[in-house]
Coordinates of C-alpha atoms in Angstrom, one line a residue:
M20 CA -88.9 -17.6 22.2
A21 CA -85.8 -16.5 24.2
I22 CA -84.8 -12.8 23.7
G23 CA -81.8 -11.0 25.1
S24 CA -80.8 -7.4 24.4
H25 CA -77.6 -5.5 25.1
N26 CA -79.0 -2.4 23.4
E27 CA -76.4 -2.4 20.6
V28 CA -76.9 -6.2 20.0
I29 CA -80.3 -8.0 20.2
H30 CA -80.3 -11.8 20.2
Q31 CA -83.2 -14.2 20.1
V32 CA -84.1 -17.8 19.5
V33 CA -87.3 -18.9 17.8
N34 CA -87.9 -22.6 17.3
K35 CA -84.5 -23.9 16.1
T36 CA -83.3 -20.5 14.7
A37 CA -81.0 -18.1 16.5
M38 CA -80.9 -14.5 15.4
I39 CA -78.4 -11.6 16.0
I40 CA -79.7 -8.1 15.2
L41 CA -77.1 -5.3 15.0
N42 CA -78.9 -2.5 16.7
R43 CA -77.1 0.9 16.1
P44 CA -79.3 2.2 13.3
Q45 CA -78.4 5.8 14.0
A46 CA -74.8 4.8 13.2
L47 CA -75.7 2.5 10.3
N48 CA -75.1 -0.4 12.7
S49 CA -71.4 0.2 12.6
L50 CA -69.4 -2.3 14.6
N51 CA -67.8 -1.3 17.9
Y52 CA -65.7 -3.3 20.3
S53 CA -68.5 -3.9 22.8
M54 CA -70.6 -5.5 20.0
I55 CA -67.8 -7.8 19.1
Q56 CA -67.5 -8.9 22.8
K57 CA -71.3 -9.6 22.9
I58 CA -71.7 -11.4 19.6
H59 CA -68.7 -13.8 19.7
P60 CA -69.5 -15.7 22.9
Q61 CA -73.2 -15.8 22.0
I62 CA -72.6 -17.5 18.6
R63 CA -70.2 -19.9 20.3
A64 CA -72.8 -20.8 22.9
W65 CA -75.4 -21.4 20.1
E66 CA -72.9 -23.5 18.2
A67 CA -72.7 -25.8 21.2
D68 CA -76.5 -25.8 21.8
S69 CA -78.2 -28.8 20.1
D70 CA -81.5 -26.9 20.2
V71 CA -80.1 -24.2 17.9
Q72 CA -79.6 -25.4 14.3
L73 CA -79.6 -22.2 12.2
L74 CA -78.0 -18.7 12.7
I75 CA -79.3 -15.5 11.1
M76 CA -77.7 -12.1 11.4
K77 CA -79.3 -8.8 10.2
G78 CA -79.2 -5.1 10.9
S79 CA -81.8 -2.9 12.6
G80 CA -83.6 -0.4 10.4
D81 CA -83.8 -0.3 6.6
K82 CA -80.6 1.6 5.8
A83 CA -77.8 -0.7 6.8
F84 CA -76.7 -4.2 7.6
C85 CA -73.4 -2.8 9.0
A86 CA -71.6 0.1 7.5
G87 CA -68.2 -1.1 8.9
G88 CA -66.1 -0.9 12.0
D89 CA -66.5 2.3 14.1
I90 CA -63.1 3.6 12.9
V91 CA -63.5 7.1 14.2
A92 CA -63.8 5.8 17.7
L93 CA -61.1 3.3 17.0
T94 CA -58.5 5.9 15.9
Q95 CA -59.4 8.4 18.5
T96 CA -59.3 5.8 21.4
H97 CA -56.0 4.3 20.1
K98 CA -54.4 7.8 20.0
K99 CA -55.2 8.1 23.7
D100 CA -54.3 4.7 25.1
G101 CA -52.0 3.3 22.5
K102 CA -53.6 -0.1 22.8
Y103 CA -57.2 -0.1 21.6
G104 CA -56.4 -1.0 17.9
F105 CA -54.1 -3.8 19.0
T106 CA -57.2 -5.4 20.6
F107 CA -60.0 -4.4 18.3
F108 CA -58.7 -5.8 15.1
P109 CA -57.7 -9.3 16.3
D110 CA -60.9 -9.7 18.2
E111 CA -62.9 -8.6 15.2
Y112 CA -61.0 -11.1 13.0
K113 CA -61.6 -13.9 15.5
L114 CA -65.4 -13.2 15.3
D115 CA -65.3 -13.1 11.5
Y116 CA -63.3 -16.4 11.4
A117 CA -65.8 -18.0 13.8
L118 CA -68.6 -17.0 11.4
G119 CA -66.7 -18.2 8.4
T120 CA -66.1 -21.6 9.9
Y121 CA -69.4 -21.9 11.7
S122 CA -70.6 -25.6 11.9
K123 CA -74.3 -24.8 11.5
P124 CA -76.0 -23.0 8.6
Y125 CA -75.4 -19.2 8.8
I126 CA -77.3 -16.6 6.9
A127 CA -76.4 -12.9 6.7
I128 CA -79.2 -10.7 5.4
I129 CA -77.1 -7.8 4.0
D130 CA -80.0 -5.4 3.5
G131 CA -78.7 -1.9 3.1
V132 CA -75.1 -0.5 3.5
T133 CA -72.6 -3.4 3.9
M134 CA -69.0 -2.2 4.0
G135 CA -65.7 -3.0 5.8
G136 CA -66.5 -4.7 9.1
G137 CA -70.0 -5.5 7.8
V138 CA -68.5 -7.4 5.0
G139 CA -66.4 -9.4 7.5
L140 CA -69.5 -10.4 9.5
S141 CA -71.2 -11.7 6.3
V142 CA -69.1 -12.6 3.4
H143 CA -67.4 -15.7 4.9
G144 CA -70.7 -17.4 5.8
Q145 CA -72.4 -20.0 3.8
F146 CA -75.3 -17.7 2.8
R147 CA -75.4 -14.0 2.1
V148 CA -78.7 -12.5 1.0
A149 CA -78.6 -9.1 -0.8
T150 CA -81.6 -6.9 -1.6
E151 CA -82.2 -3.9 -3.8
R152 CA -81.1 -1.7 -0.9
T153 CA -77.7 -3.4 -0.5
L154 CA -74.7 -1.2 -1.0
F155 CA -71.3 -3.0 -0.9
A156 CA -67.9 -1.5 -0.9
M157 CA -64.4 -2.0 0.5
P158 CA -63.3 1.6 0.6
E159 CA -60.2 1.2 2.8
T160 CA -57.5 2.4 0.4
G161 CA -59.2 5.8 0.6
I162 CA -58.7 6.1 4.4
G163 CA -55.2 4.7 4.6
L164 CA -56.2 1.2 5.7
I165 CA -56.4 -2.1 3.7
P166 CA -59.5 -4.1 2.7
D167 CA -59.3 -6.3 5.7
V168 CA -61.8 -8.6 7.5
G169 CA -60.8 -11.4 5.2
G170 CA -60.7 -9.3 2.0
G171 CA -57.5 -11.0 1.1
Y172 CA -59.4 -14.2 0.9
F173 CA -62.7 -13.5 -0.8
L174 CA -61.7 -10.7 -3.2
P175 CA -59.1 -12.7 -5.2
R176 CA -61.6 -15.5 -5.5
L177 CA -64.1 -13.4 -7.4
Q178 CA -64.3 -13.6 -11.2
G179 CA -61.2 -12.5 -13.1
K180 CA -59.5 -9.5 -11.6
L181 CA -62.7 -8.0 -10.2
G182 CA -61.4 -8.5 -6.6
M183 CA -58.2 -6.5 -7.3
Y184 CA -60.3 -3.8 -8.9
L185 CA -62.8 -3.5 -6.0
A186 CA -59.9 -3.6 -3.5
L187 CA -57.9 -0.8 -5.0
T188 CA -60.7 1.5 -6.2
G189 CA -63.3 1.0 -3.5
Y190 CA -66.0 0.7 -6.3
R191 CA -69.5 0.4 -5.0
L192 CA -71.8 -2.4 -6.0
K193 CA -75.5 -2.1 -5.5
G194 CA -78.5 -4.5 -5.3
R195 CA -78.5 -7.4 -7.7
D196 CA -74.9 -6.7 -8.7
V197 CA -73.7 -7.6 -5.3
Q198 CA -75.0 -11.1 -6.0
L199 CA -73.9 -11.2 -9.6
A200 CA -70.4 -10.3 -8.5
G201 CA -70.3 -13.3 -6.1
V202 CA -70.3 -11.3 -2.9
A203 CA -73.8 -12.4 -2.0
T204 CA -75.1 -15.9 -2.7
H205 CA -78.8 -14.9 -3.1
Y206 CA -80.9 -11.8 -4.0
I207 CA -84.4 -11.1 -2.8
Q208 CA -86.7 -8.0 -2.7
S209 CA -86.6 -6.3 0.7
N210 CA -90.3 -6.6 1.1
K211 CA -89.8 -10.4 1.2
I212 CA -87.4 -10.4 4.1
T213 CA -90.1 -11.0 6.8
E214 CA -91.7 -13.8 4.8
L215 CA -88.2 -15.3 4.3
E216 CA -87.5 -15.1 8.0
E217 CA -90.8 -16.7 8.9
T218 CA -90.2 -19.6 6.5
L219 CA -86.8 -20.2 7.9
V220 CA -87.9 -20.0 11.5
G221 CA -90.6 -22.5 10.6
L222 CA -88.1 -25.2 9.8
D223 CA -88.1 -27.9 12.5
Q224 CA -84.8 -29.4 11.3
P225 CA -82.8 -26.7 9.5
S226 CA -80.0 -28.0 7.3
I227 CA -77.7 -26.6 4.6
K228 CA -79.9 -28.4 2.1
N229 CA -83.3 -27.2 3.1
V230 CA -82.1 -23.6 3.9
N231 CA -80.5 -23.4 0.5
E232 CA -83.7 -24.7 -1.2
I233 CA -85.7 -21.9 0.6
L234 CA -83.2 -19.2 -0.4
D235 CA -83.1 -20.5 -4.0
S236 CA -86.9 -20.3 -4.1
F237 CA -87.0 -16.7 -2.9
H238 CA -84.1 -15.8 -5.1
K239 CA -85.8 -17.2 -8.2
E240 CA -89.0 -15.3 -7.4
S241 CA -87.1 -12.0 -7.0
T242 CA -84.9 -12.4 -10.1
S243 CA -87.4 -13.1 -12.9
E244 CA -86.3 -10.0 -14.8
Q245 CA -83.1 -10.1 -16.8
H246 CA -80.3 -8.0 -15.2
D247 CA -76.8 -7.9 -16.6
F248 CA -73.9 -7.3 -14.2
I249 CA -73.2 -3.6 -14.1
L250 CA -69.5 -4.2 -14.9
K251 CA -70.1 -6.7 -17.6
S252 CA -69.0 -4.4 -20.4
E253 CA -65.9 -3.4 -18.4
M254 CA -64.8 -6.9 -17.3
D255 CA -62.4 -7.5 -20.2
K256 CA -60.7 -4.1 -19.5
I257 CA -60.6 -4.8 -15.8
N258 CA -59.1 -8.2 -16.3
R259 CA -56.5 -6.8 -18.7
V260 CA -55.5 -3.7 -16.8
F261 CA -55.6 -5.1 -13.3
S262 CA -53.6 -8.2 -14.1
G263 CA -50.5 -6.1 -13.9
A264 CA -47.6 -7.8 -12.1
S265 CA -47.2 -4.7 -9.9
L266 CA -49.2 -1.7 -8.8
E267 CA -47.0 0.5 -10.9
Q268 CA -47.8 -1.7 -13.9
I269 CA -51.6 -1.3 -13.3
F270 CA -51.0 2.5 -13.3
E271 CA -49.1 2.2 -16.6
N272 CA -51.8 0.0 -18.1
L273 CA -54.4 2.6 -17.3
E274 CA -52.3 5.4 -18.8
K275 CA -51.6 3.3 -22.0
D276 CA -55.3 2.5 -22.3
G277 CA -56.1 6.2 -22.3
S278 CA -59.9 5.7 -22.6
E279 CA -62.3 7.7 -20.6
W280 CA -62.9 4.8 -18.3
A281 CA -59.2 4.2 -17.8
L282 CA -58.5 7.9 -17.0
K283 CA -61.4 8.0 -14.6
E284 CA -60.0 4.9 -12.8
L285 CA -56.5 6.4 -12.8
N286 CA -57.7 9.6 -11.3
K287 CA -59.6 7.7 -8.6
L288 CA -56.4 5.7 -7.7
K289 CA -54.3 8.8 -7.5
R290 CA -56.5 10.0 -4.6
M291 CA -55.9 6.9 -2.6
S292 CA -53.1 6.3 0.0
P293 CA -50.0 5.1 -2.0
T294 CA -49.0 3.0 1.0
S295 CA -52.5 1.4 1.3
M296 CA -52.5 0.6 -2.4
K297 CA -49.1 -1.0 -2.3
L298 CA -50.1 -3.1 0.7
T299 CA -53.4 -4.0 -0.9
F300 CA -51.9 -5.2 -4.1
R301 CA -49.6 -7.6 -2.3
Q302 CA -52.4 -8.6 0.1
I303 CA -54.8 -9.6 -2.7
T304 CA -52.0 -11.2 -4.8
E305 CA -50.8 -13.4 -1.9
G306 CA -54.2 -13.9 -0.4
G307 CA -55.4 -15.9 -3.4
Q308 CA -53.0 -18.7 -2.4
L309 CA -53.7 -18.6 1.4
S310 CA -56.2 -20.2 3.7
L311 CA -58.8 -18.1 5.4
E312 CA -56.9 -18.5 8.7
D313 CA -53.6 -17.4 7.2
V314 CA -55.3 -14.4 5.5
F315 CA -56.5 -13.2 8.9
L316 CA -53.1 -13.6 10.4
M317 CA -51.6 -11.6 7.5
E318 CA -54.3 -8.9 7.8
N319 CA -53.8 -8.6 11.5
R320 CA -50.1 -7.7 10.9
L321 CA -51.1 -5.1 8.3
T322 CA -53.8 -3.4 10.4
Q323 CA -51.5 -3.4 13.5
R324 CA -48.9 -1.7 11.5
C325 CA -51.5 0.8 10.2
M326 CA -52.1 1.8 13.8
E327 CA -48.4 2.5 14.1
D328 CA -48.1 4.6 11.0
H329 CA -49.5 7.9 9.6
D330 CA -52.0 7.3 6.8
F331 CA -54.9 5.6 8.6
Y332 CA -55.3 8.5 11.1
E333 CA -54.9 11.0 8.3
G334 CA -57.5 9.3 6.1
V335 CA -60.0 9.1 8.9
R336 CA -59.4 12.8 9.7
A337 CA -59.8 14.0 6.2
L338 CA -62.8 11.8 5.1
L339 CA -64.7 11.2 8.3
V340 CA -63.9 13.7 11.0
E341 CA -63.0 17.1 9.5
K342 CA -64.3 16.0 6.1
D343 CA -62.1 18.3 4.1
Q344 CA -61.6 15.4 1.6
K345 CA -57.9 16.4 1.3
P346 CA -55.8 13.7 3.0
Q347 CA -52.1 14.5 3.1
W348 CA -50.5 11.0 2.6
K349 CA -47.0 10.3 3.7
P350 CA -45.4 9.4 1.4
D351 CA -47.7 10.9 -1.3
T352 CA -46.3 9.0 -4.3
L353 CA -45.9 5.3 -5.1
E354 CA -42.2 5.8 -5.6
G355 CA -42.0 7.0 -2.0
V356 CA -43.3 3.7 -0.7
T357 CA -40.2 1.6 -0.3
Q358 CA -40.0 -2.2 -0.5
E359 CA -38.5 -2.1 3.0
K360 CA -41.6 -0.3 4.3
V361 CA -44.0 -2.8 2.6
D362 CA -42.0 -5.7 4.0
W363 CA -42.2 -4.2 7.5
Y364 CA -46.0 -4.1 7.3
F365 CA -46.0 -7.8 6.4
S366 CA -43.4 -8.8 9.0
K367 CA -44.1 -10.8 12.2
L368 CA -45.4 -8.7 15.1
P369 CA -43.2 -8.3 18.2
N370 CA -43.9 -8.8 21.9
G371 CA -46.5 -11.6 21.6
R372 CA -48.8 -9.5 19.5
E373 CA -49.2 -12.2 16.8
M374 CA -52.8 -13.4 16.6
T375 CA -53.9 -17.0 17.1
L376 CA -57.1 -18.5 15.9
P377 CA -58.8 -21.6 17.4

């Protein structure tokens, strides 16, 4: 067994299996820049190492896989140096893309809170294992950002208009529903994680086939009881309402529906950043036709622009720093978000800031 530790990231190799452990449990394993810098070269080295044939990533503790990027530090540091966000986001996306295109079997054990940056570390891999403690969400429209880390790729590929709904509302999925939604590929009880890891580590020749067979077996054992998807009864409404040809039409559809559910969703959307929602609508709409690489290039433009605008800083202040829960969006109406402004967000970045992926 080879073990290395950089405090915030622990890496080890047992038999043919390499493991990354996100080790900031006091911060719900939120992802910072130094962690990105440690993980990316390590997984590349393992990819080139013939002695390593399987990669597993998990979080330390029992509360979170990864609660997202450390966006408080991100916004505060960028305010001081004017550069940090321009480095953090592209390097985060390069890591996510490397995991999404990994040439060896990759399993993310998303036990506990898995949001934002934690979704990016997991959702593009071949295998994502949820437990009863998993809590998934992409809550970015509520903080003036967009559901990035490849959200423009995986969200529109979920069933019906579920991805658009999750992207705009930040709805939280828990436990088995994370797997039934298609965000996770498998579901197991958390008390089976150690046994699962031991079984995987015991493989002398890990492959997509035998790893999948093991995961299927554990999944079957943990899902013997019937469980209907939590949004099953709402999916027809979600598909109808969120198929609007524009964000404004989605708002109109909710108003016309007038049901308790529709009004609740409408009130939820009215609290979100109008700019973020307009960007997210176009991101999810266009992302359904783009490759994973092109989605990351698009999202890099969007998040770079967020660092140059107002709402991201305001959302972080209101929800995560001062916590008054009263963000003052600029503009504060959908009508105030011009097409010109949206086009600027999606436009090519100047001064060599466009991201390139290998």
